[in-house]
Amino acid sequence: MFEENSKTTMELIQYFILFRRWFWLIFLAALVAGGAAFIRSSNAMLMYEAQTQILIGGFIQEANPDASSITTGKALANTYAELIKTNDVLQATSDALGGTIPPDDLRSIISANIKQETSLMVVTAIYSDPILVADIANEVSQQLVLASPTNLTSGQQAQVDFADEQITTLTDDLEHLRLTLDQIDEQIAATEDSEELSVLSEQRNVQVNQINLATATIAQFSNTIVSLQRRSNSLDIVETATIADSPVGGNARSSIILSALVGASLAGGVILLIEYLNDKIRLSSEIAESLAVPVLGVVSRFSASGDDYKDQVITTGLVFSNTVEEYRTMRVNLLFSTANNEGKRYLITSPSPKDGKSVTATNLAVSMAMDNKRVLLVDADLRRPSVHHFFGLNNEMGLSSLLTISPNGATPQMNDAPWEQYVQDSGIPNLWVIPSGFTPKNPIELLGSVALHQWLSVIEQSLDIDVVLFDTAPCLLVSDSVTLAATTHTQVILVVRAGVTRHNAAVRAKERFAHIGQDIIGVVLNQANPRDESYSGYYGYGYYGYSREDGE
């Protein structure tokens, strides 16, 4: 469980580092997309919207509508949604509006949609004039109603009018009959004469029959009216359009924000693709994953030019205090990782040129000398040497010269050719340097000779050397470093450059030494971004106050 949580935390940290590294691109994409949306919204014509609602079928006015009427209204709704865009309806609308908008233009202005599970049709008009758009929505709805069988024919309307008149007359007569009936009931209650009571009873029966007849007649006329007006195929405008207060299309600010978010999301997708295709090592945590080798140290970028070698040595005062501490940490990690080994020899190489192996070897040697270790730094890069530049030494005589004067088949002795002329004082206490010397034609043969191992033993004994560091050529370009590691049985340190060295190159470098039975004891991540490493958990860079701009 702990390992899973730790892995998840590391992934989140890597995503955070990734976001911070590419924040400029995400911000730029959001800025461009948001700016484009702002320009588009500024130049776009403002459009307004108006809506009307039309009910298909008259069942809504009935107290107890039957299912067939409701189903018919829903079925007809989709048909009317298409009919509203017919030429006849649009031409009539255009004529009613004074011909200001042709029918073809009206077709693109209006639209009709049916509300789900209802027979309500919403007619929508979108136009640049807020007043005219309401007129268009109302008029096209009205023309659709006129084109439908909603209105009664003249004969049907005459029947309805006649029925209304008869109902009015009968209602007045019915009121008079009921008053007369009330008077008769009062007389019956007041009289005690049997003959008068019989006459009044007869009159009452006549009034009741007339009332019943009038009521039945009114009901018949009412049914006639309902029958004529009840239509499943009818339209009724239940909501008219009003003048729009604001343009459609949403708030301009919302559109800009949404566009910026889309731009940032697209940039994020591109970044993830780039990072997926990019196999360069950037963090120390990636080294442990790809090489399964401990990280001895992480060195941040501290020099912008790299032209003056002396300025890159940690004793010059031009190198930041946190960088000095990084080399101290590397020194401690290295020495304690091999604490039980006597006569320590370390070979420092890299997969490719310009990874920083020489400056790493130089500063590691200086750091060890400052810790009162007696250090011998050997420039075994016989092809493109650079160690002598860091200390301002003469490179006319060095390792290549020393190896060519070794006695044939004999073990060198202290009184043989004076090795002191090939070993130079670096100017730093406890640190001696053997420059590369002249460039030989056969560097691999010299580095693989027995003489190298013999001379090293003589010099180590003579100077009482604690640590020997070899700066060698890149291991993937030539076999010099592999040959030297096999000859001297040194422990190999691999230097990789953050953001430059590829995972595949580092793996192949490890395999080259594994083939000769020599494992890489540790890796140094050079020219790392201190901010990235501070989040990856290797060092707390902020503690030492990294204040200078990142350089190479």
Coordinates of C-alpha atoms in Angstrom, one line a residue:
M1 CA 0.0 0.0 0.0
F2 CA 2.8 2.4 0.9
E3 CA 4.6 1.7 -2.4
E4 CA 1.4 2.4 -4.3
N5 CA 0.8 5.7 -2.5
S6 CA 4.4 6.7 -3.1
K7 CA 4.1 5.9 -6.8
T8 CA 0.9 7.9 -7.1
T9 CA 2.5 10.8 -5.3
M10 CA 5.5 10.7 -7.7
E11 CA 3.2 10.7 -10.7
L12 CA 1.3 13.7 -9.3
I13 CA 4.6 15.5 -8.8
Q14 CA 5.7 14.7 -12.3
Y15 CA 2.5 16.1 -13.7
F16 CA 2.9 19.2 -11.7
I17 CA 6.5 19.6 -13.0
L18 CA 5.3 19.0 -16.5
F19 CA 2.6 21.6 -16.1
R20 CA 5.0 24.2 -14.7
R21 CA 7.5 23.5 -17.5
W22 CA 5.0 24.0 -20.2
F23 CA 2.9 26.7 -18.5
W24 CA 4.1 29.3 -21.0
L25 CA 2.6 27.3 -23.9
I26 CA -0.6 26.6 -22.1
F27 CA -0.9 30.3 -21.2
L28 CA 0.0 31.3 -24.8
A29 CA -2.6 29.0 -26.3
A30 CA -5.3 30.2 -23.9
L31 CA -4.3 33.8 -24.7
V32 CA -4.5 33.3 -28.4
A33 CA -7.8 31.4 -28.3
G34 CA -9.3 33.9 -25.9
G35 CA -8.1 36.8 -28.0
A36 CA -9.5 35.3 -31.2
A37 CA -12.9 34.9 -29.4
F38 CA -12.7 38.5 -28.3
I39 CA -12.0 39.8 -31.8
R40 CA -14.7 37.5 -33.2
S41 CA -17.3 38.7 -30.7
S42 CA -16.3 42.4 -31.2
N43 CA -16.8 42.2 -35.0
A44 CA -19.9 39.9 -35.0
M45 CA -23.3 41.4 -35.7
L46 CA -25.6 41.3 -32.6
M47 CA -28.5 38.9 -33.1
Y48 CA -31.8 38.9 -31.2
E49 CA -34.3 36.0 -30.6
A50 CA -38.1 35.9 -30.3
Q51 CA -40.4 32.9 -29.6
T52 CA -44.0 32.1 -29.8
Q53 CA -45.8 28.9 -28.7
I54 CA -48.6 27.2 -30.6
L55 CA -50.9 24.5 -29.2
I56 CA -51.9 21.9 -31.8
G57 CA -55.4 20.5 -31.0
G58 CA -58.2 21.9 -28.9
F59 CA -58.3 19.2 -26.3
I60 CA -56.7 21.4 -23.6
Q61 CA -59.9 23.4 -23.4
E62 CA -61.9 20.2 -22.6
A63 CA -62.5 19.1 -19.0
N64 CA -62.1 15.5 -19.9
P65 CA -60.1 15.2 -23.1
D66 CA -59.9 11.7 -24.6
A67 CA -56.6 10.0 -25.4
S68 CA -57.3 10.0 -29.2
S69 CA -57.4 13.8 -29.2
I70 CA -54.1 14.1 -27.3
T71 CA -52.4 11.5 -29.6
T72 CA -53.7 13.3 -32.7
G73 CA -52.4 16.7 -31.5
K74 CA -48.9 15.2 -30.9
A75 CA -48.8 13.5 -34.2
L76 CA -49.9 16.7 -36.1
A77 CA -47.3 18.8 -34.3
N78 CA -44.3 17.5 -36.3
T79 CA -46.2 18.1 -39.5
Y80 CA -46.9 21.7 -38.7
A81 CA -43.3 22.2 -37.8
E82 CA -42.5 21.5 -41.4
L83 CA -45.4 23.4 -42.8
I84 CA -44.4 26.6 -41.2
K85 CA -41.5 26.9 -43.7
T86 CA -43.6 26.3 -46.8
N87 CA -43.6 29.0 -49.5
D88 CA -47.3 29.9 -48.9
V89 CA -46.9 30.6 -45.2
L90 CA -43.6 32.5 -45.7
Q91 CA -44.9 34.5 -48.6
A92 CA -48.0 35.5 -46.6
T93 CA -45.7 36.5 -43.7
S94 CA -43.5 38.5 -46.0
D95 CA -46.6 40.3 -47.5
A96 CA -48.0 41.0 -44.0
L97 CA -44.6 42.6 -43.0
G98 CA -44.6 44.9 -46.0
G99 CA -42.3 42.8 -48.1
T100 CA -39.2 44.0 -46.1
I101 CA -37.9 40.4 -45.8
P102 CA -38.2 37.9 -48.8
P103 CA -39.6 34.4 -48.1
D104 CA -36.1 32.8 -48.7
D105 CA -34.6 35.0 -46.0
L106 CA -37.5 34.2 -43.7
R107 CA -36.7 30.5 -44.1
S108 CA -33.3 31.0 -42.6
I109 CA -34.6 33.2 -39.9
I110 CA -37.3 31.0 -38.4
S111 CA -37.2 27.5 -36.9
A112 CA -39.8 25.3 -35.2
N113 CA -39.3 22.7 -32.5
I114 CA -41.8 20.5 -30.6
K115 CA -41.5 20.3 -26.9
Q116 CA -40.9 16.7 -25.8
E117 CA -44.0 14.7 -24.9
T118 CA -46.3 17.6 -25.7
S119 CA -48.2 19.1 -28.7
L120 CA -46.7 22.5 -28.1
M121 CA -44.7 23.9 -31.0
V122 CA -42.1 26.6 -30.3
V123 CA -41.5 29.0 -33.2
T124 CA -38.2 30.8 -33.0
A125 CA -37.0 33.7 -35.0
I126 CA -33.4 35.1 -34.9
Y127 CA -32.7 38.5 -36.5
S128 CA -30.5 41.6 -36.1
D129 CA -33.5 43.9 -35.3
P130 CA -35.0 43.2 -31.8
I131 CA -38.4 44.7 -32.7
L132 CA -38.7 43.2 -36.2
V133 CA -37.7 39.7 -34.9
A134 CA -40.7 39.7 -32.5
D135 CA -43.0 40.8 -35.4
I136 CA -41.6 38.0 -37.6
A137 CA -42.3 35.3 -34.9
N138 CA -45.8 36.5 -34.3
E139 CA -46.7 37.0 -37.9
V140 CA -45.4 33.6 -39.2
S141 CA -47.3 31.9 -36.3
Q142 CA -50.5 33.8 -37.2
Q143 CA -50.2 32.9 -40.9
L144 CA -49.7 29.2 -40.0
V145 CA -52.9 29.4 -38.0
L146 CA -54.8 31.0 -40.9
A147 CA -53.5 28.3 -43.2
S148 CA -54.8 25.5 -40.9
P149 CA -58.4 24.3 -40.6
T150 CA -58.6 26.0 -37.2
N151 CA -61.3 28.6 -38.1
L152 CA -64.9 27.6 -38.8
T153 CA -66.6 27.9 -42.2
S154 CA -69.2 30.6 -42.8
G155 CA -72.0 28.0 -42.6
Q156 CA -70.6 26.5 -39.4
Q157 CA -70.1 30.0 -37.9
A158 CA -73.8 30.8 -38.8
Q159 CA -74.9 27.7 -36.9
V160 CA -72.8 28.7 -33.9
D161 CA -74.2 32.2 -34.0
F162 CA -77.8 30.9 -34.3
A163 CA -77.3 28.5 -31.4
D164 CA -75.9 31.3 -29.3
E165 CA -78.9 33.5 -30.0
Q166 CA -81.3 30.7 -29.2
I167 CA -79.5 29.9 -26.0
T168 CA -79.7 33.6 -25.0
T169 CA -83.5 33.7 -25.7
L170 CA -84.2 30.4 -24.0
T171 CA -82.2 31.4 -21.0
D172 CA -84.3 34.6 -20.6
D173 CA -87.5 32.5 -21.0
L174 CA -86.2 30.0 -18.5
E175 CA -85.7 32.7 -16.0
H176 CA -89.2 34.0 -16.4
L177 CA -90.7 30.5 -16.1
R178 CA -88.8 29.9 -12.9
L179 CA -90.1 33.2 -11.4
T180 CA -93.7 32.2 -12.4
L181 CA -93.2 28.8 -10.8
D182 CA -92.0 30.4 -7.6
Q183 CA -95.2 32.6 -7.5
I184 CA -97.4 29.5 -8.0
D185 CA -95.7 27.7 -5.2
E186 CA -96.3 30.7 -2.9
Q187 CA -100.0 30.7 -3.8
I188 CA -100.3 26.9 -3.3
A189 CA -98.8 27.4 0.1
A190 CA -101.2 30.2 1.0
T191 CA -104.6 28.7 -0.2
E192 CA -106.9 26.2 1.6
D193 CA -109.5 26.1 -1.1
S194 CA -109.4 22.7 -2.8
E195 CA -110.7 23.9 -6.2
E196 CA -108.1 26.8 -6.3
L197 CA -105.4 24.3 -5.1
S198 CA -106.3 22.0 -8.0
V199 CA -106.1 24.8 -10.5
L200 CA -102.8 26.0 -9.2
S201 CA -101.3 22.5 -9.3
E202 CA -102.3 22.2 -12.9
Q203 CA -100.6 25.5 -13.6
R204 CA -97.5 24.4 -11.8
N205 CA -97.2 21.2 -13.8
V206 CA -97.4 23.3 -17.0
Q207 CA -94.5 25.5 -15.8
V208 CA -92.3 22.6 -14.9
N209 CA -92.8 21.0 -18.3
Q210 CA -91.9 24.3 -20.0
I211 CA -88.8 24.7 -17.8
N212 CA -87.6 21.1 -18.6
L213 CA -88.2 21.7 -22.3
A214 CA -86.3 25.0 -22.3
T215 CA -83.4 23.4 -20.3
A216 CA -83.2 20.4 -22.8
T217 CA -83.3 22.8 -25.7
I218 CA -80.4 24.9 -24.3
A219 CA -78.4 21.7 -23.8
Q220 CA -79.0 20.7 -27.4
F221 CA -77.8 24.1 -28.7
S222 CA -74.7 24.0 -26.4
N223 CA -73.8 20.5 -27.7
T224 CA -74.1 21.8 -31.2
I225 CA -71.7 24.6 -30.5
V226 CA -69.2 22.3 -28.8
S227 CA -69.5 19.8 -31.6
L228 CA -68.7 22.5 -34.2
Q229 CA -65.9 24.0 -32.2
R230 CA -64.3 20.8 -31.0
R231 CA -61.4 20.0 -33.5
S232 CA -58.3 17.9 -33.1
N233 CA -56.7 19.6 -36.1
S234 CA -56.6 23.2 -34.8
L235 CA -53.9 25.7 -33.8
D236 CA -54.0 28.1 -31.0
I237 CA -51.2 30.7 -30.2
V238 CA -50.8 30.3 -26.4
E239 CA -47.8 32.7 -26.1
T240 CA -46.9 35.6 -28.3
A241 CA -43.3 36.9 -28.9
T242 CA -42.1 40.0 -27.1
I243 CA -39.2 42.4 -27.9
A244 CA -35.9 40.9 -26.9
D245 CA -33.9 42.7 -24.2
S246 CA -30.4 41.4 -25.0
P247 CA -28.7 39.6 -27.9
V248 CA -28.4 35.9 -28.2
G249 CA -25.2 33.9 -28.2
G250 CA -24.4 34.1 -24.5
N251 CA -22.3 36.5 -22.7
A252 CA -19.2 37.7 -24.6
R253 CA -17.1 37.1 -21.5
S254 CA -18.3 33.5 -21.2
S255 CA -17.5 32.9 -24.8
I256 CA -14.0 34.3 -24.3
I257 CA -13.4 32.2 -21.2
L258 CA -14.7 29.1 -22.9
S259 CA -12.4 29.7 -25.9
A260 CA -9.4 30.2 -23.6
L261 CA -10.2 26.9 -21.8
V262 CA -10.5 25.1 -25.1
G263 CA -7.2 26.5 -26.3
A264 CA -5.5 25.6 -23.0
S265 CA -6.9 22.0 -23.3
L266 CA -5.7 21.6 -26.8
A267 CA -2.2 22.8 -25.8
G268 CA -2.3 20.3 -22.9
G269 CA -3.1 17.5 -25.4
V270 CA -0.2 18.6 -27.6
I271 CA 2.1 18.7 -24.6
L272 CA 1.1 15.2 -23.5
L273 CA 1.8 14.0 -27.0
I274 CA 5.2 15.7 -27.1
E275 CA 6.2 14.3 -23.7
Y276 CA 5.0 10.9 -24.7
L277 CA 7.3 11.0 -27.8
N278 CA 10.1 12.6 -25.9
D279 CA 12.4 10.0 -24.2
K280 CA 15.0 12.5 -22.8
I281 CA 15.9 12.2 -19.1
R282 CA 14.9 15.2 -17.2
L283 CA 14.6 14.1 -13.5
S284 CA 16.7 12.0 -11.2
S285 CA 13.6 9.9 -10.5
E286 CA 13.5 8.8 -14.1
I287 CA 17.0 7.4 -13.9
A288 CA 16.0 5.0 -11.2
E289 CA 13.1 3.8 -13.3
S290 CA 15.0 3.3 -16.6
L291 CA 18.4 2.2 -15.3
A292 CA 17.7 0.7 -11.9
V293 CA 21.0 2.5 -10.8
P294 CA 21.3 4.8 -7.8
V295 CA 21.7 8.5 -8.4
L296 CA 24.9 9.7 -6.8
G297 CA 24.2 13.4 -7.4
V298 CA 22.2 16.1 -9.2
V299 CA 24.1 19.1 -10.4
S300 CA 22.1 22.2 -11.4
R301 CA 22.9 24.5 -14.3
F302 CA 25.4 27.1 -13.1
S303 CA 27.3 28.4 -16.2
A304 CA 25.7 30.2 -19.1
S305 CA 28.6 30.4 -21.5
G306 CA 31.0 27.5 -20.8
D307 CA 33.7 29.3 -22.7
D308 CA 36.0 29.8 -19.7
Y309 CA 36.8 26.4 -18.1
K310 CA 38.3 27.9 -15.0
D311 CA 35.0 29.6 -14.1
Q312 CA 33.3 26.2 -13.9
V313 CA 35.6 24.9 -11.1
I314 CA 33.9 25.1 -7.7
T315 CA 36.9 26.8 -6.1
T316 CA 36.8 30.0 -8.3
G317 CA 34.0 31.7 -6.4
L318 CA 32.0 32.1 -9.5
V319 CA 30.1 28.9 -8.8
F320 CA 27.1 29.1 -6.5
S321 CA 27.2 27.8 -3.0
N322 CA 24.3 25.3 -3.8
T323 CA 26.4 23.8 -6.6
V324 CA 29.3 23.4 -4.3
E325 CA 26.9 21.6 -1.9
E326 CA 25.7 19.4 -4.7
Y327 CA 29.2 18.2 -5.4
R328 CA 29.8 17.6 -1.7
T329 CA 26.6 15.5 -1.6
M330 CA 27.9 13.6 -4.6
R331 CA 31.2 13.0 -2.9
V332 CA 29.6 11.7 0.3
N333 CA 27.2 9.4 -1.7
L334 CA 30.1 8.0 -3.7
L335 CA 32.5 7.4 -0.9
F336 CA 30.0 5.9 1.5
S337 CA 28.6 3.7 -1.3
T338 CA 32.0 2.1 -1.6
A339 CA 33.3 2.5 2.0
N340 CA 34.7 -1.0 2.3
N341 CA 36.8 -0.8 -0.9
E342 CA 40.5 0.2 -0.6
G343 CA 42.4 2.0 -3.3
K344 CA 39.3 3.6 -4.9
R345 CA 39.4 4.2 -8.6
Y346 CA 36.4 5.7 -10.5
L347 CA 35.9 6.1 -14.2
I348 CA 33.6 8.9 -15.2
T349 CA 32.1 8.8 -18.7
S350 CA 28.9 9.7 -20.5
P351 CA 26.8 8.4 -23.4
S352 CA 27.5 11.4 -25.6
P353 CA 29.7 14.5 -25.9
K354 CA 28.8 17.7 -24.0
D355 CA 27.0 15.8 -21.3
G356 CA 29.3 17.4 -18.7
K357 CA 31.5 14.4 -17.7
S358 CA 34.8 16.5 -17.6
V359 CA 33.4 19.3 -15.4
T360 CA 31.8 16.6 -13.2
A361 CA 35.1 14.7 -12.9
T362 CA 37.0 17.9 -12.2
N363 CA 34.7 19.3 -9.5
L364 CA 34.3 15.9 -7.9
A365 CA 38.1 15.7 -7.6
V366 CA 38.2 19.2 -6.2
S367 CA 35.5 18.4 -3.7
M368 CA 37.3 15.2 -2.5
A369 CA 40.6 17.2 -2.2
M370 CA 38.8 19.8 -0.1
D371 CA 37.8 16.9 2.2
N372 CA 41.5 16.1 2.8
K373 CA 41.4 13.2 0.3
R374 CA 44.6 12.8 -1.7
V375 CA 43.2 12.7 -5.2
L376 CA 44.7 11.9 -8.6
L377 CA 42.7 13.1 -11.6
V378 CA 43.6 11.4 -14.9
D379 CA 42.5 12.8 -18.2
A380 CA 42.0 9.6 -20.1
D381 CA 40.1 11.2 -22.9
L382 CA 42.9 11.0 -25.4
R383 CA 40.7 12.2 -28.3
R384 CA 39.2 15.5 -27.0
P385 CA 41.0 16.3 -23.7
S386 CA 39.8 19.2 -21.5
V387 CA 40.9 18.6 -17.9
H388 CA 44.1 20.7 -18.3
H389 CA 41.9 23.7 -19.3
F390 CA 40.2 23.7 -15.9
F391 CA 43.5 24.2 -14.1
G392 CA 45.4 26.1 -16.7
L393 CA 48.0 23.2 -17.1
N394 CA 50.4 22.4 -19.9
N395 CA 49.2 19.4 -22.0
E396 CA 52.4 18.7 -23.9
M397 CA 53.3 15.8 -21.7
G398 CA 50.7 13.6 -20.0
L399 CA 49.1 10.1 -20.0
S400 CA 49.9 9.3 -23.6
S401 CA 53.5 10.2 -23.1
L402 CA 53.8 8.2 -19.9
L403 CA 52.4 5.1 -21.5
T404 CA 54.8 5.2 -24.4
I405 CA 57.9 5.2 -22.3
S406 CA 57.0 2.2 -20.2
P407 CA 59.8 -0.5 -20.2
N408 CA 59.1 -3.5 -22.4
G409 CA 57.7 -6.3 -20.4
A410 CA 59.1 -4.9 -17.1
T411 CA 57.3 -3.5 -14.1
P412 CA 57.9 0.2 -13.8
Q413 CA 59.9 1.3 -10.8
M414 CA 60.1 4.5 -8.9
N415 CA 63.6 5.1 -10.3
D416 CA 62.5 4.6 -13.9
A417 CA 61.7 7.5 -16.3
P418 CA 60.7 10.3 -13.9
W419 CA 56.9 10.1 -13.6
E420 CA 56.9 13.4 -11.8
Q421 CA 57.1 15.3 -15.1
Y422 CA 53.8 13.7 -16.2
V423 CA 52.0 14.3 -12.9
Q424 CA 51.2 18.0 -12.4
D425 CA 50.2 20.0 -9.3
S426 CA 46.7 21.4 -9.8
G427 CA 47.2 24.3 -7.6
I428 CA 44.7 22.9 -5.2
P429 CA 46.0 21.1 -2.1
N430 CA 45.8 17.3 -2.2
L431 CA 44.9 17.3 -5.9
W432 CA 47.3 16.1 -8.7
V433 CA 46.4 15.9 -12.4
I434 CA 47.8 13.8 -15.2
P435 CA 46.8 15.5 -18.4
S436 CA 46.1 13.5 -21.6
G437 CA 49.3 14.5 -23.4
F438 CA 49.6 14.4 -27.1
T439 CA 46.8 12.8 -29.2
P440 CA 47.9 9.3 -30.1
K441 CA 46.9 7.3 -33.2
N442 CA 46.0 4.2 -31.1
P443 CA 44.2 5.5 -27.9
I444 CA 42.4 2.2 -27.3
E445 CA 45.7 0.2 -27.4
L446 CA 47.3 2.6 -24.9
L447 CA 44.4 2.5 -22.5
G448 CA 44.3 -1.2 -22.7
S449 CA 48.0 -1.7 -22.0
V450 CA 49.4 -3.3 -18.9
A451 CA 51.6 -0.3 -18.5
L452 CA 48.7 1.9 -17.5
H453 CA 47.8 -0.3 -14.5
Q454 CA 51.5 -0.6 -13.6
W455 CA 52.2 3.2 -13.7
L456 CA 49.0 3.9 -11.7
S457 CA 50.3 1.6 -8.9
V458 CA 53.6 3.3 -8.8
I459 CA 52.1 6.8 -8.7
E460 CA 49.5 5.8 -6.1
Q461 CA 52.2 4.5 -3.8
S462 CA 54.5 7.4 -4.4
L463 CA 51.9 10.1 -3.7
D464 CA 49.9 8.1 -1.2
I465 CA 46.8 8.6 -3.3
D466 CA 43.3 7.9 -1.8
V467 CA 41.2 8.3 -4.8
V468 CA 41.8 8.1 -8.6
L469 CA 39.3 9.7 -11.0
F470 CA 39.5 9.0 -14.7
D471 CA 37.8 11.4 -17.2
T472 CA 37.2 9.3 -20.3
A473 CA 35.7 9.6 -23.8
P474 CA 31.9 9.1 -24.3
C475 CA 31.2 5.4 -24.1
L476 CA 28.7 5.2 -27.0
L477 CA 31.0 6.9 -29.5
V478 CA 34.3 5.0 -28.9
S479 CA 35.4 2.0 -26.8
D480 CA 38.1 3.9 -24.8
S481 CA 36.1 4.0 -21.5
V482 CA 35.0 0.4 -21.8
T483 CA 38.6 -0.7 -22.5
L484 CA 40.0 1.4 -19.6
A485 CA 37.4 0.0 -17.2
A486 CA 38.3 -3.6 -18.1
T487 CA 42.1 -2.8 -17.8
T488 CA 42.1 -1.0 -14.5
H489 CA 39.0 -2.6 -12.9
T490 CA 37.6 0.8 -12.0
Q491 CA 34.1 1.5 -10.8
V492 CA 32.1 3.3 -13.4
I493 CA 30.1 6.5 -12.9
L494 CA 27.8 7.6 -15.7
V495 CA 27.0 11.3 -16.3
V496 CA 23.8 12.1 -18.1
R497 CA 22.6 15.6 -19.1
A498 CA 19.1 16.6 -18.1
G499 CA 16.9 17.3 -21.1
V500 CA 19.5 16.0 -23.6
T501 CA 20.5 12.4 -22.8
R502 CA 17.9 10.0 -24.0
H503 CA 16.7 7.0 -22.0
N504 CA 17.8 4.6 -24.7
A505 CA 21.3 6.1 -24.8
A506 CA 21.7 5.7 -21.0
V507 CA 20.4 2.1 -21.2
R508 CA 22.9 1.2 -24.0
A509 CA 25.7 2.8 -22.0
K510 CA 24.9 0.6 -19.1
E511 CA 24.8 -2.4 -21.3
R512 CA 28.2 -1.7 -22.8
F513 CA 29.8 -2.0 -19.4
A514 CA 27.6 -4.9 -18.3
H515 CA 29.1 -6.9 -21.3
I516 CA 32.5 -6.8 -19.7
G517 CA 31.2 -7.5 -16.2
Q518 CA 31.5 -4.0 -15.0
D519 CA 28.4 -2.5 -13.5
I520 CA 27.7 1.2 -13.2
I521 CA 27.7 2.1 -9.5
G522 CA 25.9 5.3 -9.9
V523 CA 24.6 8.1 -12.2
V524 CA 25.1 11.9 -12.0
L525 CA 22.3 14.0 -13.5
N526 CA 24.1 17.1 -14.8
Q527 CA 22.7 20.5 -15.7
A528 CA 19.3 19.8 -14.0
N529 CA 16.6 22.3 -13.5
P530 CA 16.8 23.0 -9.8
R531 CA 13.1 23.8 -9.6
D532 CA 12.1 20.5 -11.1
E533 CA 14.4 18.5 -8.8
S534 CA 13.1 20.4 -5.8
Y535 CA 9.7 18.9 -6.5
S536 CA 11.0 15.5 -7.4
G537 CA 12.4 15.2 -3.9
Y538 CA 16.1 14.7 -4.5
Y539 CA 17.4 17.9 -3.0
G540 CA 15.9 20.9 -1.3
Y541 CA 17.4 23.5 -3.5
G542 CA 15.4 26.4 -2.0
Y543 CA 17.3 25.9 1.2
Y544 CA 20.5 27.2 -0.3
G545 CA 18.8 30.2 -2.0
Y546 CA 19.3 29.6 -5.7
S547 CA 19.0 33.1 -7.0
R548 CA 20.8 33.3 -10.3
E549 CA 19.0 32.7 -13.6
D550 CA 19.3 29.2 -14.9
G551 CA 22.2 28.7 -17.2
E552 CA 23.9 25.8 -18.9

